[in-house]
Each structure stands twice: as C-alpha cells, then as structure tokens.
Amino acid sequence: MSKSSYPLKLPASVKEAAARLAKEDGVSLNQWIAVAIAQKIGVVETASDFLKRRAGEARPGDMLPFLDKAKREKPPIGDEL
C-alpha cells in the first residue's frame, strides 16, 4: 500500500477527543484518524451506490405527476419558502 502525507489542521477539541479515543483503542492518533476517514469514505460511497440503484433511471421530472396530485397545503410555520 502506498502512503501519502497531508498536513491536517483540526480544532483542538477534535484532536483531543481523537487522541483520547485512539489511546483507548490502543493505536496511534495517525492510525485512528486514517481508519476514521476510511470508514467515512465507505459509508458515503455505499450510500451513494444504494441511492443510485434505488433511483434507477428515474429523473427529477418523473415526480411531477405525483406532485401535481398532492394536496395543496400550507407549509408548517417555520417551513415556508
């Protein structure tokens, strides 16, 4: 596996929490952050693939007939455009 470095600036509170969790896990802060980023990438890519499969060939305009049939209600207070 090739490696690359990246200077990362974190808020002090985030770094402190990450360092504490890394220590609890018995790994270096660098390793803990690398795993956290890898997990986030996996979640985002998995969600994106899932949503693309669910949408299939649908396009936003395909919803217009359904929206036209929807009741015309005022939005709840605070949810207005």
Short mmCIF file of C-alpha atoms in Angstrom, two decimals:
data_model
loop_
_atom_site.label_atom_id
_atom_site.label_comp_id
_atom_site.label_asym_id
_atom_site.label_seq_id
_atom_site.Cartn_x
_atom_site.Cartn_y
_atom_site.Cartn_z
CA MET A 1 0.00 0.00 0.00
CA SER A 2 1.45 3.36 -0.97
CA LYS A 3 1.18 6.15 1.54
CA SER A 4 0.86 9.89 1.25
CA SER A 5 1.08 12.60 3.85
CA TYR A 6 -1.28 15.50 4.30
CA PRO A 7 -0.92 18.31 6.83
CA LEU A 8 -4.17 18.23 8.77
CA LYS A 9 -5.35 21.11 10.92
CA LEU A 10 -8.00 20.19 13.47
CA PRO A 11 -9.77 22.19 16.13
CA ALA A 12 -8.05 21.48 19.45
CA SER A 13 -11.18 19.87 20.89
CA VAL A 14 -11.46 17.45 17.96
CA LYS A 15 -7.79 16.50 18.17
CA GLU A 16 -8.05 15.95 21.92
CA ALA A 17 -11.12 13.72 21.53
CA ALA A 18 -9.48 11.76 18.69
CA ALA A 19 -6.29 11.33 20.73
CA ARG A 20 -8.30 10.09 23.72
CA LEU A 21 -10.22 7.58 21.57
CA ALA A 22 -7.03 6.43 19.85
CA LYS A 23 -5.43 5.81 23.24
CA GLU A 24 -8.50 3.86 24.38
CA ASP A 25 -8.23 1.74 21.20
CA GLY A 26 -4.50 1.24 21.73
CA VAL A 27 -3.49 2.75 18.39
CA SER A 28 -1.64 5.87 17.29
CA LEU A 29 -3.55 9.04 16.59
CA ASN A 30 -2.43 8.83 12.96
CA GLN A 31 -3.78 5.28 12.61
CA TRP A 32 -7.04 6.19 14.34
CA ILE A 33 -7.62 9.17 12.02
CA ALA A 34 -6.76 7.09 8.92
CA VAL A 35 -9.30 4.42 9.93
CA ALA A 36 -11.95 7.06 10.72
CA ILE A 37 -11.51 8.61 7.27
CA ALA A 38 -11.63 5.19 5.60
CA GLN A 39 -14.86 4.39 7.43
CA LYS A 40 -16.42 7.68 6.36
CA ILE A 41 -15.43 7.04 2.73
CA GLY A 42 -17.05 3.60 2.91
CA VAL A 43 -20.28 4.99 4.34
CA VAL A 44 -20.57 7.78 1.78
CA GLU A 45 -19.73 5.55 -1.19
CA THR A 46 -22.11 2.83 0.00
CA ALA A 47 -24.95 5.31 0.48
CA SER A 48 -24.32 6.86 -2.92
CA ASP A 49 -24.35 3.46 -4.66
CA PHE A 50 -27.52 2.44 -2.81
CA LEU A 51 -29.36 5.62 -3.78
CA LYS A 52 -28.26 5.34 -7.42
CA ARG A 53 -29.58 1.76 -7.57
CA ARG A 54 -32.88 2.79 -5.96
CA ALA A 55 -33.34 5.68 -8.36
CA GLY A 56 -32.63 3.51 -11.39
CA GLU A 57 -33.44 5.53 -14.49
CA ALA A 58 -35.73 7.94 -12.64
CA ARG A 59 -35.24 11.65 -13.17
CA PRO A 60 -36.48 14.56 -11.04
CA GLY A 61 -39.13 15.42 -13.64
CA ASP A 62 -40.65 11.95 -13.21
CA MET A 63 -42.07 13.13 -9.86
CA LEU A 64 -44.10 15.98 -11.36
CA PRO A 65 -47.28 13.92 -11.95
CA PHE A 66 -47.21 12.82 -8.30
CA LEU A 67 -46.55 16.34 -7.07
CA ASP A 68 -49.42 17.67 -9.19
CA LYS A 69 -51.79 15.25 -7.43
CA ALA A 70 -50.51 16.20 -3.97
CA LYS A 71 -52.77 18.20 -1.68
CA ARG A 72 -52.20 21.92 -1.66
CA GLU A 73 -51.49 22.57 1.99
CA LYS A 74 -49.78 25.48 3.63
CA PRO A 75 -46.37 24.52 4.99
CA PRO A 76 -46.00 24.30 8.76
CA ILE A 77 -44.94 27.51 10.50
CA GLY A 78 -41.22 27.99 10.04
CA ASP A 79 -41.09 25.80 6.94
CA GLU A 80 -42.24 28.42 4.44
CA LEU A 81 -40.16 29.35 1.42
#
